[in-house]
CSV table of C-alpha atoms and ligand atoms in Angstrom, one decimal:
chain,number,residue,atom,x,y,z
A,1,MET,CA,-36.4,17.7,-0.2
A,2,ILE,CA,-32.8,18.4,0.3
A,3,ARG,CA,-30.5,15.6,-1.1
A,4,GLY,CA,-28.2,13.9,1.7
A,5,LYS,CA,-24.4,13.7,1.6
A,6,PHE,CA,-22.5,10.8,0.7
A,7,ILE,CA,-19.7,10.2,2.9
A,8,THR,CA,-17.1,7.3,2.5
A,9,LEU,CA,-14.4,5.8,4.6
A,10,GLU,CA,-11.4,4.5,3.0
A,11,GLY,CA,-8.0,2.9,3.6
A,12,GLY,CA,-5.7,-0.4,3.7
A,13,GLU,CA,-6.5,-3.4,5.5
A,14,GLY,CA,-7.0,-3.4,9.3
A,15,VAL,CA,-6.8,0.4,9.5
A,16,GLY,CA,-9.7,0.8,11.6
A,17,LYS,CA,-12.4,1.6,9.2
A,18,THR,CA,-15.2,-0.8,10.4
A,19,THR,CA,-14.2,0.3,13.9
A,20,ASN,CA,-14.7,4.3,13.3
A,21,LEU,CA,-17.9,3.8,11.3
A,22,ALA,CA,-20.2,3.8,14.4
A,23,PHE,CA,-18.2,6.7,16.0
A,24,ILE,CA,-18.8,8.9,12.7
A,25,LYS,CA,-22.4,7.9,12.6
A,26,SER,CA,-22.8,9.1,16.2
A,27,CYS,CA,-21.0,12.4,15.2
A,28,LEU,CA,-23.2,13.0,12.2
A,29,GLN,CA,-26.3,12.4,14.5
A,30,GLN,CA,-25.3,15.3,16.7
A,31,TYR,CA,-26.0,17.3,13.7
A,32,LYS,CA,-29.5,15.9,13.3
A,33,VAL,CA,-29.1,14.0,10.2
A,34,THR,CA,-30.2,10.6,9.5
A,35,VAL,CA,-27.5,8.2,8.5
A,36,ALA,CA,-27.7,5.1,6.6
A,37,LEU,CA,-24.4,2.8,7.3
A,38,THR,CA,-23.5,0.5,4.3
A,39,ARG,CA,-20.3,-0.9,2.7
A,40,GLU,CA,-18.6,-2.3,-0.5
A,41,PRO,CA,-18.3,-4.7,-1.9
A,42,GLY,CA,-21.9,-5.4,-0.7
A,43,GLY,CA,-25.1,-3.2,0.8
A,44,THR,CA,-27.7,-5.3,-1.0
A,45,GLU,CA,-28.6,-8.9,-1.0
A,46,LEU,CA,-26.9,-9.5,-4.4
A,47,ALA,CA,-24.0,-7.4,-3.6
A,48,GLU,CA,-23.4,-9.2,-0.5
A,49,LYS,CA,-23.3,-12.4,-2.7
A,50,ILE,CA,-20.7,-10.9,-4.9
A,51,ARG,CA,-18.6,-10.0,-2.0
A,52,GLN,CA,-18.7,-13.3,-0.7
A,53,LEU,CA,-17.5,-14.5,-3.9
A,54,LEU,CA,-14.7,-11.9,-4.0
A,55,LEU,CA,-13.2,-12.6,-0.5
A,56,ASN,CA,-13.3,-16.3,-0.9
A,57,LYS,CA,-9.8,-17.8,-1.3
A,58,GLU,CA,-11.0,-21.3,-2.4
A,59,GLY,CA,-11.8,-22.4,-6.0
A,60,GLU,CA,-11.0,-21.2,-9.3
A,61,THR,CA,-8.8,-18.4,-9.6
A,62,ILE,CA,-10.6,-14.9,-10.3
A,63,THR,CA,-9.0,-13.0,-13.2
A,64,GLU,CA,-8.2,-9.3,-12.4
A,65,GLN,CA,-10.9,-8.4,-15.3
A,66,ALA,CA,-13.2,-10.5,-13.7
A,67,GLU,CA,-12.8,-9.0,-10.2
A,68,LEU,CA,-13.1,-5.5,-11.5
A,69,LEU,CA,-16.3,-6.3,-13.3
A,70,MET,CA,-17.6,-8.2,-10.1
A,71,ILE,CA,-16.8,-5.1,-8.0
A,72,PHE,CA,-18.8,-2.8,-10.6
A,73,ALA,CA,-21.4,-5.1,-10.6
A,74,ALA,CA,-22.1,-5.0,-6.9
A,75,ARG,CA,-21.6,-1.2,-7.0
A,76,ALA,CA,-24.2,-0.9,-9.6
A,77,GLN,CA,-26.8,-2.7,-7.5
A,78,HIS,CA,-25.6,-0.8,-4.5
A,79,ILE,CA,-26.1,2.5,-6.1
A,80,LYS,CA,-29.6,1.8,-7.6
A,81,HIS,CA,-31.0,0.1,-4.6
A,82,VAL,CA,-29.5,1.7,-1.6
A,83,ILE,CA,-27.3,4.9,-1.9
A,84,GLU,CA,-29.4,6.8,-4.6
A,85,PRO,CA,-32.9,6.2,-2.8
A,86,ALA,CA,-31.4,7.2,0.5
A,87,LEU,CA,-29.7,10.3,-0.7
A,88,ALA,CA,-32.9,11.3,-2.6
A,89,GLN,CA,-35.0,11.1,0.7
A,90,GLY,CA,-32.6,13.5,2.2
A,91,ASN,CA,-30.7,10.8,4.3
A,92,TRP,CA,-27.0,10.9,4.6
A,93,VAL,CA,-25.1,7.6,3.4
A,94,LEU,CA,-21.8,6.5,5.2
A,95,CYS,CA,-20.0,3.8,3.1
A,96,ASP,CA,-17.2,1.6,4.3
A,97,ARG,CA,-15.1,1.7,0.9
A,98,PHE,CA,-16.4,2.9,-2.4
A,99,THR,CA,-14.8,3.6,-5.7
A,100,ASP,CA,-11.4,5.1,-4.3
A,101,ALA,CA,-10.7,1.4,-3.3
A,102,THR,CA,-11.2,0.4,-6.9
A,103,TYR,CA,-8.5,2.8,-7.9
A,104,ALA,CA,-6.1,1.8,-4.8
A,105,TYR,CA,-6.8,-2.1,-5.1
A,106,GLN,CA,-7.6,-2.9,-8.9
A,107,GLY,CA,-5.8,0.3,-10.4
A,108,GLY,CA,-2.6,0.5,-7.8
A,109,GLY,CA,-2.8,-3.2,-6.4
A,110,ARG,CA,-3.6,-5.0,-10.0
A,111,ASN,CA,-2.3,-2.4,-12.3
A,112,ILE,CA,-5.4,-2.2,-14.3
A,113,SER,CA,-5.4,1.2,-16.2
A,114,LYS,CA,-6.8,4.2,-14.7
A,115,PHE,CA,-8.9,4.9,-17.9
A,116,THR,CA,-10.4,1.5,-17.8
A,117,ILE,CA,-11.6,2.2,-14.0
A,118,GLU,CA,-12.7,5.6,-15.1
A,119,TRP,CA,-14.9,4.5,-18.0
A,120,LEU,CA,-16.6,1.9,-15.5
A,121,GLU,CA,-17.2,4.5,-13.2
A,122,ASN,CA,-18.9,6.8,-15.4
A,123,LEU,CA,-20.9,3.8,-16.7
A,124,VAL,CA,-21.9,2.8,-13.3
A,125,GLN,CA,-22.1,5.9,-11.3
A,126,GLY,CA,-22.9,8.8,-13.6
A,127,ASN,CA,-22.4,12.0,-11.5
A,128,LEU,CA,-22.5,10.3,-8.2
A,129,LYS,CA,-19.3,10.9,-6.3
A,130,PRO,CA,-18.5,11.2,-2.6
A,131,ASP,CA,-19.1,14.7,-1.0
A,132,LEU,CA,-16.6,13.8,1.7
A,133,THR,CA,-13.9,10.7,2.0
A,134,ILE,CA,-12.0,10.2,4.8
A,135,LEU,CA,-8.8,8.1,4.3
A,136,LEU,CA,-7.2,6.4,7.3
A,137,ASP,CA,-3.6,5.5,6.4
A,138,ALA,CA,-1.1,3.5,8.4
A,139,PRO,CA,2.1,1.5,7.5
A,140,ILE,CA,0.7,-1.8,6.0
A,141,GLU,CA,2.5,-4.0,8.6
A,142,ILE,CA,0.4,-2.3,11.4
A,143,GLY,CA,-2.8,-2.7,9.3
A,144,LEU,CA,-2.1,-6.4,8.3
A,145,ALA,CA,-0.9,-7.3,12.0
A,146,ARG,CA,-4.5,-5.9,13.2
A,147,ALA,CA,-6.4,-7.8,10.5
A,148,LYS,CA,-4.3,-11.1,11.2
A,149,ALA,CA,-5.0,-10.7,15.0
A,150,ARG,CA,-8.7,-10.5,14.5
A,151,ALA,CA,-9.8,-13.3,12.0
A,152,ASN,CA,-8.5,-15.7,9.2
A,153,LEU,CA,-7.3,-13.8,6.0
A,154,ASP,CA,-9.6,-13.4,3.0
A,155,ARG,CA,-8.6,-13.4,-0.6
A,156,PHE,CA,-7.2,-9.8,-0.7
A,157,GLU,CA,-5.6,-10.0,3.0
A,158,ALA,CA,-3.6,-13.0,1.5
A,159,GLU,CA,-1.8,-11.1,-1.1
A,160,LYS,CA,1.9,-10.2,-1.1
A,161,THR,CA,3.5,-7.4,0.7
A,162,ILE,CA,4.2,-5.5,-2.7
A,163,PHE,CA,0.5,-5.5,-3.5
A,164,PHE,CA,-0.3,-3.5,-0.3
A,165,GLU,CA,2.6,-1.0,-0.8
A,166,GLN,CA,0.9,-0.3,-4.1
A,167,VAL,CA,-2.5,0.1,-2.5
A,168,ARG,CA,-1.1,2.3,0.1
A,169,GLN,CA,0.9,4.5,-2.5
A,170,SER,CA,-2.3,4.5,-4.8
A,171,TYR,CA,-4.6,6.1,-1.9
A,172,LEU,CA,-2.1,8.5,-0.8
A,173,SER,CA,-1.7,9.9,-4.4
A,174,GLN,CA,-5.5,10.2,-4.5
A,175,ALA,CA,-5.4,12.3,-1.4
A,176,ALA,CA,-2.7,14.4,-3.1
A,177,GLN,CA,-4.7,14.7,-6.0
A,178,TYR,CA,-8.1,15.4,-4.4
A,179,PRO,CA,-7.4,17.3,-1.2
A,180,GLU,CA,-10.9,19.2,-1.3
A,181,ARG,CA,-12.7,15.8,-1.0
A,182,ILE,CA,-10.2,13.3,0.7
A,183,LYS,CA,-9.2,14.0,4.2
A,184,LEU,CA,-6.1,12.0,5.5
A,185,ILE,CA,-5.9,10.8,9.1
A,186,ASN,CA,-2.7,8.9,10.5
A,187,ALA,CA,-4.5,5.7,11.6
A,188,ASN,CA,-1.0,4.7,13.5
A,189,GLN,CA,-2.0,6.4,16.7
A,190,PRO,CA,-4.5,5.6,19.7
A,191,LEU,CA,-8.1,5.4,18.8
A,192,ALA,CA,-8.9,8.3,20.9
A,193,HIS,CA,-6.5,10.4,18.7
A,194,VAL,CA,-8.0,9.1,15.4
A,195,GLN,CA,-11.7,9.7,16.6
A,196,LYS,CA,-10.5,13.2,17.8
A,197,GLU,CA,-9.4,14.1,14.1
A,198,LEU,CA,-12.3,12.4,12.6
A,199,ALA,CA,-14.7,14.6,14.9
A,200,GLU,CA,-12.5,17.8,13.7
A,201,ILE,CA,-12.9,16.8,9.9
A,202,LEU,CA,-16.7,16.3,10.4
A,203,GLU,CA,-17.3,19.7,12.3
A,204,THR,CA,-15.5,21.5,9.3
A,205,PHE,CA,-17.4,19.8,6.9
A,206,PHE,CA,-20.6,21.0,8.7
A,207,GLN,CA,-19.3,24.6,8.7
B,301,T5A,N1,-12.0,-4.0,-2.4
B,301,T5A,C1,-13.1,-3.3,-1.8
B,301,T5A,C2,-11.4,-4.0,-3.7
B,301,T5A,O1,-10.3,-4.5,-3.8
B,301,T5A,N2,-12.0,-3.0,-4.4
B,301,T5A,C3,-12.9,-2.2,-4.4
B,301,T5A,O2,-13.6,-1.4,-5.0
B,301,T5A,C4,-13.6,-2.3,-3.1
B,301,T5A,C5,-14.6,-1.7,-2.4
B,301,T5A,C6,-12.9,-6.2,1.7
B,301,T5A,C7,-12.0,-6.1,0.6
B,301,T5A,O3,-12.5,-5.8,-0.8
B,301,T5A,C8,-11.4,-5.2,-1.3
B,301,T5A,C9,-10.6,-4.4,-0.2
B,301,T5A,C10,-10.8,-5.4,0.8
B,301,T5A,O4,-9.5,-6.2,0.9
B,301,T5A,P1,-13.4,-4.7,3.8
B,301,T5A,O5,-13.7,-6.0,4.7
B,301,T5A,O6,-14.0,-3.4,3.7
B,301,T5A,O7,-13.2,-5.1,2.2
B,301,T5A,O8,-11.9,-4.5,4.1
B,301,T5A,P2,-10.9,-4.7,5.1
B,301,T5A,O9,-9.8,-3.8,5.1
B,301,T5A,O10,-10.6,-6.4,5.1
B,301,T5A,O11,-11.8,-4.5,6.4
B,301,T5A,P3,-11.2,-4.8,7.8
B,301,T5A,O12,-12.3,-5.0,8.6
B,301,T5A,O13,-10.0,-6.0,7.6
B,301,T5A,O14,-10.3,-3.6,8.2
B,301,T5A,P4,-10.8,-2.3,8.9
B,301,T5A,O15,-12.1,-2.2,8.8
B,301,T5A,O16,-10.2,-1.0,8.4
B,301,T5A,O17,-10.5,-2.5,10.3
B,301,T5A,P5,-11.2,-2.6,11.8
B,301,T5A,O18,-12.0,-1.7,12.1
B,301,T5A,O19,-11.9,-4.0,11.6
B,301,T5A,O20,-9.9,-2.8,12.7
B,301,T5A,C11,-8.9,-3.9,12.8
B,301,T5A,C12,-8.4,-4.1,14.3
B,301,T5A,O21,-7.6,-3.1,14.5
B,301,T5A,C13,-8.2,-2.5,15.9
B,301,T5A,C14,-9.5,-2.9,15.8
B,301,T5A,O22,-10.2,-3.1,17.3
B,301,T5A,C15,-9.8,-4.4,15.2
B,301,T5A,O23,-9.4,-5.3,16.1
B,301,T5A,N3,-7.9,-0.9,15.8
B,301,T5A,C16,-7.1,-0.4,16.4
B,301,T5A,N4,-6.2,-0.8,17.2
B,301,T5A,C17,-5.2,0.2,17.6
B,301,T5A,N5,-5.3,1.4,17.4
B,301,T5A,C18,-6.3,1.9,16.5
B,301,T5A,N6,-6.3,3.3,16.4
B,301,T5A,C19,-7.0,1.0,16.0
B,301,T5A,N7,-8.1,1.1,15.2
B,301,T5A,C20,-8.6,-0.2,15.1
């Protein structure tokens, strides 16, 4: 059995990740691969409960360390019960956010050290890394305006502007550091243009 590929979709708030997941899935299916769609935090029953706790603005304050550990706890469940089994069966996994989000939000946004995140990444993931990551990038006011127009703000979306600037810069520096894996798309353009670029990236990936 040939192991499947692991593709992740990243970006700040409201850049269009969820909107484009189905489009990416349909592109991948043209190449005759079976695709499992999933997301982080979440993807299993327990991980979805952790997601609810993480996004909830009410109740006691969640410390930065607790937030980081909850994210990796959810990720451990997700990898063990969903991602690894799917890849081992030859299916492709398309995931809305993964560990690049932890470097961006907990590293860039919360100032947790890269070494701490790397340590947890090694513990929880072992050798598992995405084969391809697509980073949708837009000025933060564009993404936040889209997110605000759509729903009530969650605990992350209610952060200050500086937090989102740090998240964005952290994502961009990761894209600069890993250009082979992370493909950057300007998400501040009409959806049809974003999807044309997505299709081109996937076509190149299959060559
Ligand atoms: N988190 C997550 C961490 O802190 N650390 C981690 O390790 C991980 C994994 C939840 C939160 O968890 C945090 C980060 C997050 O804050 P989430 O729900 O996946 O993660 O993240 P959100 O960014 O909140 O997801 P959103 O659903 O808000 O944003 P999307 O998915 O990027 O945007 P989407 O597709 O819903 O689009 C928003 C609106 O914009 C429109 C859409 O129609 C929609 O209305 N839109 C466009 N409009 C015009 N032009 C375009 N090109 C458009 N693309 C989309």
